[in-house]
PDB file of C-alpha atoms in Angstrom:
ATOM      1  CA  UNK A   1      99.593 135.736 102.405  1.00 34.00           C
ATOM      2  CA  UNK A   2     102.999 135.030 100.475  1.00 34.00           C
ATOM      3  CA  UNK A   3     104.118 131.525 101.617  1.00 40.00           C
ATOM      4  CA  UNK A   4     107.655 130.978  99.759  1.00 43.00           C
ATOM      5  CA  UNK A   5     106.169 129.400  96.869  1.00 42.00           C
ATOM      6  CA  UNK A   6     106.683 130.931  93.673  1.00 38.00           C
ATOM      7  CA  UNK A   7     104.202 129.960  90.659  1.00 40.00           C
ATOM      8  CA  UNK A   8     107.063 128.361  88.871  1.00 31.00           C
ATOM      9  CA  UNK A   9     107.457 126.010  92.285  1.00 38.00           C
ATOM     10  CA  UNK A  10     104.156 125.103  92.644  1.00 40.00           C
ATOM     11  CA  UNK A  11     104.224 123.898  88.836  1.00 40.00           C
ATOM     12  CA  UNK A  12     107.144 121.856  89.412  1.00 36.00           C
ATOM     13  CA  UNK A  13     105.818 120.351  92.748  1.00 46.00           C
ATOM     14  CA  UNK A  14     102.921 119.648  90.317  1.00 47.00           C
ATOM     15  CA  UNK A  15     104.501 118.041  87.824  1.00 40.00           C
ATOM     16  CA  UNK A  16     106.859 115.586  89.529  1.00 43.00           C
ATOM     17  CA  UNK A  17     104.184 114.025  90.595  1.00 45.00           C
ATOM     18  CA  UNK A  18     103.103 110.244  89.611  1.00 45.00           C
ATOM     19  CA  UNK A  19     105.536 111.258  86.253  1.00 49.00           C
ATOM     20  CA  UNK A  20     103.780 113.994  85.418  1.00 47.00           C
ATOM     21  CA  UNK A  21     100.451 113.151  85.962  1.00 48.00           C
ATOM     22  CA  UNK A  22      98.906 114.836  88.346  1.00 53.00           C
ATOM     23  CA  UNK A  23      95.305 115.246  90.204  1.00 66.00           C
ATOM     24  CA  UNK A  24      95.079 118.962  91.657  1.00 81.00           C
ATOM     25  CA  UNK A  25      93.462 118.534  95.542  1.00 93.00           C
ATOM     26  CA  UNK A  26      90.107 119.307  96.085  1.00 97.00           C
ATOM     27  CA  UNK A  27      88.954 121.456  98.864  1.00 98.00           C
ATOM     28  CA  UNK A  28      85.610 121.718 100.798  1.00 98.00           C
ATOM     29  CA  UNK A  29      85.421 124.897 103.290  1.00 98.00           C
ATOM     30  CA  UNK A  30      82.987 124.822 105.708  1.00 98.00           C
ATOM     31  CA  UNK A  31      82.053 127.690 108.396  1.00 98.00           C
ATOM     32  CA  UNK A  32      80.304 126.792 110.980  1.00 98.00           C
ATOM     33  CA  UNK A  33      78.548 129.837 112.679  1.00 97.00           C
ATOM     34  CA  UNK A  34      74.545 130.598 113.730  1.00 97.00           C
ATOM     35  CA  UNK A  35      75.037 134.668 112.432  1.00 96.00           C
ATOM     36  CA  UNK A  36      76.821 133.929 109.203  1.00 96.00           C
ATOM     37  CA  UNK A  37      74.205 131.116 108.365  1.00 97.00           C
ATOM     38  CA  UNK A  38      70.826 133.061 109.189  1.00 96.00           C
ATOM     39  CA  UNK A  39      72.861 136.118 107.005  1.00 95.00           C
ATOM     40  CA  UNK A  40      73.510 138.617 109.691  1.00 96.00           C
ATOM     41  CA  UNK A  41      76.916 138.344 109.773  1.00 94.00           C
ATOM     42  CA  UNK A  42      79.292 138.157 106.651  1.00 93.00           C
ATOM     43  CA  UNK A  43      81.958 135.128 106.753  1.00 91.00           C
ATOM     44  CA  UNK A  44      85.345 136.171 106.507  1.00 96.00           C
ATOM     45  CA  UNK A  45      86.918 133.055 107.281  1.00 97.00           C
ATOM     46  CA  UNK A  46      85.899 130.900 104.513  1.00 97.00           C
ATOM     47  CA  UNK A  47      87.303 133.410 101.879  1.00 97.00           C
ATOM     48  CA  UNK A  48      90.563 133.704 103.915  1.00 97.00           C
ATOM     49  CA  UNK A  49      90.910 129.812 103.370  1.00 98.00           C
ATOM     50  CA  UNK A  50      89.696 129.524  99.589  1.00 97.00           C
ATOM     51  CA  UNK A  51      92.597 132.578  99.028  1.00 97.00           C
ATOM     52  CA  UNK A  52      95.102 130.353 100.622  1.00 96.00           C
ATOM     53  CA  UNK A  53      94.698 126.823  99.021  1.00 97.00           C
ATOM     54  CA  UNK A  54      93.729 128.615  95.831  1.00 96.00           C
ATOM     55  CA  UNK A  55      97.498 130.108  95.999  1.00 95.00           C
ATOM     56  CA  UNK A  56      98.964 127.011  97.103  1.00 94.00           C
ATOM     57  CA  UNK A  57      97.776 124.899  93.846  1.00 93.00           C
ATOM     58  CA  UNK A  58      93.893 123.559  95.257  1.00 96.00           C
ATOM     59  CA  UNK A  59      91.293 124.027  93.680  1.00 97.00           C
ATOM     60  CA  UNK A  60      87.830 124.971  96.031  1.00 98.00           C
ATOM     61  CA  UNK A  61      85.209 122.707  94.837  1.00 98.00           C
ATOM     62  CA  UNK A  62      82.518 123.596  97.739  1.00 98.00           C
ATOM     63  CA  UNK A  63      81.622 126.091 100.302  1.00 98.00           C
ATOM     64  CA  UNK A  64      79.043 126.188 103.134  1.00 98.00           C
ATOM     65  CA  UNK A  65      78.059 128.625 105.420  1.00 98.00           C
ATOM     66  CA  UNK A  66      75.800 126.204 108.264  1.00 98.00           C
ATOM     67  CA  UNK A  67      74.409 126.694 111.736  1.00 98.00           C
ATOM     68  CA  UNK A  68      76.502 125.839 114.716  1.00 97.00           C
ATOM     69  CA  UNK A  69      74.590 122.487 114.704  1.00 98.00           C
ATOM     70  CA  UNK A  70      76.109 119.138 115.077  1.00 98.00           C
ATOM     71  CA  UNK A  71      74.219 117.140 113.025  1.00 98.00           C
ATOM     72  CA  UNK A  72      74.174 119.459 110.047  1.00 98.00           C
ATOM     73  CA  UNK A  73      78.089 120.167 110.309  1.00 98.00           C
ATOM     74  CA  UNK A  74      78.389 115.955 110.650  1.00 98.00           C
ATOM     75  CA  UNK A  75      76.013 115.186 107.840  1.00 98.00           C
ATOM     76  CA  UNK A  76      78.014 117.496 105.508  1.00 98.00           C
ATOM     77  CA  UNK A  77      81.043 116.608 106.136  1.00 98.00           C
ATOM     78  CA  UNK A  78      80.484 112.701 106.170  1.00 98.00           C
ATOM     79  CA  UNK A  79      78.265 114.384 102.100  1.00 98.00           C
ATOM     80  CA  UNK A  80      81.611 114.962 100.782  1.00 98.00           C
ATOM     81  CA  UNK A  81      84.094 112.747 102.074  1.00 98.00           C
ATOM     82  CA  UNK A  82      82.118 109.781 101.627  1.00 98.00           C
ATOM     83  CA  UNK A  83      81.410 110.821  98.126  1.00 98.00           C
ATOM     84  CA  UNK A  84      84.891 111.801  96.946  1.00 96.00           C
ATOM     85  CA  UNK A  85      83.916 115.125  96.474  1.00 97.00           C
ATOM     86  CA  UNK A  86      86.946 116.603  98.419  1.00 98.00           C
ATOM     87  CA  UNK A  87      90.545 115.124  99.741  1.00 97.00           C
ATOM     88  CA  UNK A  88      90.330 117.876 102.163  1.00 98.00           C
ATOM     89  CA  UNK A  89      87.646 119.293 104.263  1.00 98.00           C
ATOM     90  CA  UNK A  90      88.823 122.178 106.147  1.00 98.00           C
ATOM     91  CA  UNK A  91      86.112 123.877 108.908  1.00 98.00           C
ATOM     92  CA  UNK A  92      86.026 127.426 110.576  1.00 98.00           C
ATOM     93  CA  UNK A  93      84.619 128.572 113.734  1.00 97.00           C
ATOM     94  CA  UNK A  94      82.409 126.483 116.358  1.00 96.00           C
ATOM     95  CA  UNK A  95      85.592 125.347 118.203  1.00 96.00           C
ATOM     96  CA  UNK A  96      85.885 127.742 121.125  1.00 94.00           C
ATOM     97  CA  UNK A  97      83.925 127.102 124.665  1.00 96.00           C
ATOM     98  CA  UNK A  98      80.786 128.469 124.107  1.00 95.00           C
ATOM     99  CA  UNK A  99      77.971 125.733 124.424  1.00 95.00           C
ATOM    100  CA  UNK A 100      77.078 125.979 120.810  1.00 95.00           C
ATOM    101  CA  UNK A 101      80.435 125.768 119.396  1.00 97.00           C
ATOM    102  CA  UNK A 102      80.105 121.732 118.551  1.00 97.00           C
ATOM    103  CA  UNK A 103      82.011 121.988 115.293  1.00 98.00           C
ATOM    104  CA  UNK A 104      84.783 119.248 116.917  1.00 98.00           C
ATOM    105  CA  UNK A 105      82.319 117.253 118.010  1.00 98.00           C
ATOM    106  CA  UNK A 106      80.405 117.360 114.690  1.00 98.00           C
ATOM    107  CA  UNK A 107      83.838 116.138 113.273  1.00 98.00           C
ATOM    108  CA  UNK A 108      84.666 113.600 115.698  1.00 98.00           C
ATOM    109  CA  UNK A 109      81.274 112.054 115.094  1.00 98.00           C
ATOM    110  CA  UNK A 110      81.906 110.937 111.593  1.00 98.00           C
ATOM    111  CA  UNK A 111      85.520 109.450 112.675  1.00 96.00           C
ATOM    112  CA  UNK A 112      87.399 106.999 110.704  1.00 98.00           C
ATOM    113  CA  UNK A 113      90.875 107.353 112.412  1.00 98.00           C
ATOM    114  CA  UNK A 114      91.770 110.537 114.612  1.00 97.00           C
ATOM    115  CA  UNK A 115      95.153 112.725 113.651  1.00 97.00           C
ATOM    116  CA  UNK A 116      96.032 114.350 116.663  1.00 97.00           C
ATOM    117  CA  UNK A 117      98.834 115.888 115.696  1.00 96.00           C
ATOM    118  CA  UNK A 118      97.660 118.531 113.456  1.00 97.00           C
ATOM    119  CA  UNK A 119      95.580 120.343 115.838  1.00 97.00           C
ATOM    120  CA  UNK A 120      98.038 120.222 118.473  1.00 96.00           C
ATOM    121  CA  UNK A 121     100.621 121.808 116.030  1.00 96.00           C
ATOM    122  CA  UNK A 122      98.371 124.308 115.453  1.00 95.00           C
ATOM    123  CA  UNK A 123      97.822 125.400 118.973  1.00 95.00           C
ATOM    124  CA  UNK A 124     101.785 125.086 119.815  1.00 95.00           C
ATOM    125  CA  UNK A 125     101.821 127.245 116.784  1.00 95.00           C
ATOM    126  CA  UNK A 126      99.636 129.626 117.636  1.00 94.00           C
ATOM    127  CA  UNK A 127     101.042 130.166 121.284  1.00 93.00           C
ATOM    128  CA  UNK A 128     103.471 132.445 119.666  1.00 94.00           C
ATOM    129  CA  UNK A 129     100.589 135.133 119.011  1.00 93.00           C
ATOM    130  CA  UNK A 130      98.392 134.531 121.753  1.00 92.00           C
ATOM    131  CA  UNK A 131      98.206 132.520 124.971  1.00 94.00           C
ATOM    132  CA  UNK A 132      94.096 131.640 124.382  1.00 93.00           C
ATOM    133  CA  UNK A 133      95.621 129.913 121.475  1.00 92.00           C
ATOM    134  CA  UNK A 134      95.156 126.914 124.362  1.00 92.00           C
ATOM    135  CA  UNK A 135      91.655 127.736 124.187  1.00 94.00           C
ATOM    136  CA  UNK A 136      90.780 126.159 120.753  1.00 94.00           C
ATOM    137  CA  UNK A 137      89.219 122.636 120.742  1.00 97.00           C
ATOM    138  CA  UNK A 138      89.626 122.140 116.939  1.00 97.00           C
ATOM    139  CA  UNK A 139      90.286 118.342 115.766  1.00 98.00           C
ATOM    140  CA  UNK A 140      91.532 117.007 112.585  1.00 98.00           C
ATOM    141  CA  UNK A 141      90.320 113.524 111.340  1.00 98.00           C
ATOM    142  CA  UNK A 142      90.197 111.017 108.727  1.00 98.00           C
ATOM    143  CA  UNK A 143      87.021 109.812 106.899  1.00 98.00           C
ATOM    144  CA  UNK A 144      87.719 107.000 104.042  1.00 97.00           C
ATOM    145  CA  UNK A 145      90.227 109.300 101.868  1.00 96.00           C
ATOM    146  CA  UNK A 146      89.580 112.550 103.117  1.00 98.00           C
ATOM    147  CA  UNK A 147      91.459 114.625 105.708  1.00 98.00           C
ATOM    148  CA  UNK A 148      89.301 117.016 107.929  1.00 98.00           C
ATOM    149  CA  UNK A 149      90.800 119.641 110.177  1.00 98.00           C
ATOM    150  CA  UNK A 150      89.081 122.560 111.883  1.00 98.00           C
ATOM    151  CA  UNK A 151      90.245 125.500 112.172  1.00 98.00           C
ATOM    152  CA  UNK A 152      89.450 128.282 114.397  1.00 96.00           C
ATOM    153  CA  UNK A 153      86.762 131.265 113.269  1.00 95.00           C
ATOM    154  CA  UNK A 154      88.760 134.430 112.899  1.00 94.00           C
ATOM    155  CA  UNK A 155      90.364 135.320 109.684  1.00 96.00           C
ATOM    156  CA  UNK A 156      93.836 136.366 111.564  1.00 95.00           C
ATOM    157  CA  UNK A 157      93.860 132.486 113.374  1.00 95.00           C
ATOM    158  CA  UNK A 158      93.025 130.898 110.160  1.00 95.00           C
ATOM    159  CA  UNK A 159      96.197 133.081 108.213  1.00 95.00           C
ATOM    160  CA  UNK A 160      98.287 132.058 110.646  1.00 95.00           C
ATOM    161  CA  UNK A 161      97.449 128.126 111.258  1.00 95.00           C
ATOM    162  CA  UNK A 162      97.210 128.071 107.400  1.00 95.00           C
ATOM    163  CA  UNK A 163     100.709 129.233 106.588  1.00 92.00           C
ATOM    164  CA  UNK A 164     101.667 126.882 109.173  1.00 93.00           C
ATOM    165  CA  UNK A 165      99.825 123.967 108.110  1.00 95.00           C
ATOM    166  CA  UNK A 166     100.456 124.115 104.144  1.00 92.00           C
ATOM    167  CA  UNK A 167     103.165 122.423 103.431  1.00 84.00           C
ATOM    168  CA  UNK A 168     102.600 119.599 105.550  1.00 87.00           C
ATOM    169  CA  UNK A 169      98.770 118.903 104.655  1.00 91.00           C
ATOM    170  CA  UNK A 170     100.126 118.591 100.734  1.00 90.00           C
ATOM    171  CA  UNK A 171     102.222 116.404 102.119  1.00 89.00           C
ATOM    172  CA  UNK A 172      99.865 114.013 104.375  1.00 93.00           C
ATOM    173  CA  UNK A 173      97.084 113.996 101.789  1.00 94.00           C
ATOM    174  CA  UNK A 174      99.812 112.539  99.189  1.00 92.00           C
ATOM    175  CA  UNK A 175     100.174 109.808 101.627  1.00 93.00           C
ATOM    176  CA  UNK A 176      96.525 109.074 102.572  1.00 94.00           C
ATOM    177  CA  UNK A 177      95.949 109.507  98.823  1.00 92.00           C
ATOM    178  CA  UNK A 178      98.790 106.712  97.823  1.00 90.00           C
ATOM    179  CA  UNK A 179     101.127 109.701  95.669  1.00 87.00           C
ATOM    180  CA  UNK A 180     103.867 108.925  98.552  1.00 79.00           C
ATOM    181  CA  UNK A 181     104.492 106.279 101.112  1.00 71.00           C
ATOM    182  CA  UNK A 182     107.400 107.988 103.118  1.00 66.00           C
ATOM    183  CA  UNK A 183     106.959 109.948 105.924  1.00 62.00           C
ATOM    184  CA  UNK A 184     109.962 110.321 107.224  1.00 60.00           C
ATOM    185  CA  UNK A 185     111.560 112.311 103.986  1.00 55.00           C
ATOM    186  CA  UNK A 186     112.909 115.791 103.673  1.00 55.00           C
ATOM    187  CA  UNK A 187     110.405 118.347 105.199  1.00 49.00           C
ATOM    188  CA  UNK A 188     109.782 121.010 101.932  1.00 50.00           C
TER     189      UNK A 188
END
């Protein structure tokens, strides 16, 4: 999905950064979902994410396909963030109302300091292309430096809360990361 950048944009963006130095963001997907996991059904969602960051200048350095269990989805999560593996762990699936989507939960377990604002920009967001968009439970967190938000389990809702989301994740991880202290700049 084209998002306005051009290649010669991103470089630039990439460039100005700490004069010239710059540290490409690293990316940990993570599906959560019981069919994907036990290989009867093929993920489409993680792709859909890995093709999006990859575009916008991340680089993908893990993907997991796990069971809609808590304590597996917490456990890797709290894996990577607490390691440095990843500035950004981004989740699919597990947050609608069925009892076994616990992929919130899982999230909000391993809680440093909550970021409410992302998933409820996502779901005013999404109102525009469906009214269940109220349905989603997904949460967005910090752990030490790492940002985690999860997003819902189709590959359509994850286009559209990605495009949405980009610009302003680059923007909060440059913060939490110490690239940028002002918030209250020039949206991109």
């Amino acid at each position: 999905m084209y998002n306005g950048n051009t290649e010669w944009q991103i470089t630039k963006k990439l460039s100005a950064r700490q004069g010239g130095f710059y540290k490409m963001k690293r990316v940990a997907i993570i599906t959560s979902s019981d069919t994907g996991y036990r290989g009867e059904r093929e993920d489409l969602s993680g792709p859909a994410i890995r093709e999006i960051v990859e575009k916008n200048g991340y680089e993908v350095v893990s993907e997991d396909v796990l069971p809609d269990d808590r304590k597996m989805l917490s456990e890797r999560m709290a894996e990577i963030a607490d390691s440095g593996t990843a500035e950004l762990i981004l989740t699919t699936g597990g947050t609608g109302f069925s009892p076994r989507d616990i992929t919130p939960e899982a999230t909000e377990d391993i809680i440093d300091r909550r970021v409410p604002g992302i998933p409820e920009a996502m779901r005013a967001y999404s109102m525009q292309f469906t009214k269940r968009a109220i349905l989603s439970r997904g949460a967005s967190v910090i752990r030490n430096r790492t940002l985690i938000i999860n997003l819902p389990g189709s590959v359509k809702a994850v286009s559209e809360s990605m495009e949405f989301l980009i610009g302003n994740i680059e923007h909060g991880l440059d913060i939490l990361l110490g690239y940028d202290s002002e918030c209250g700049g020039k949206l991109k």
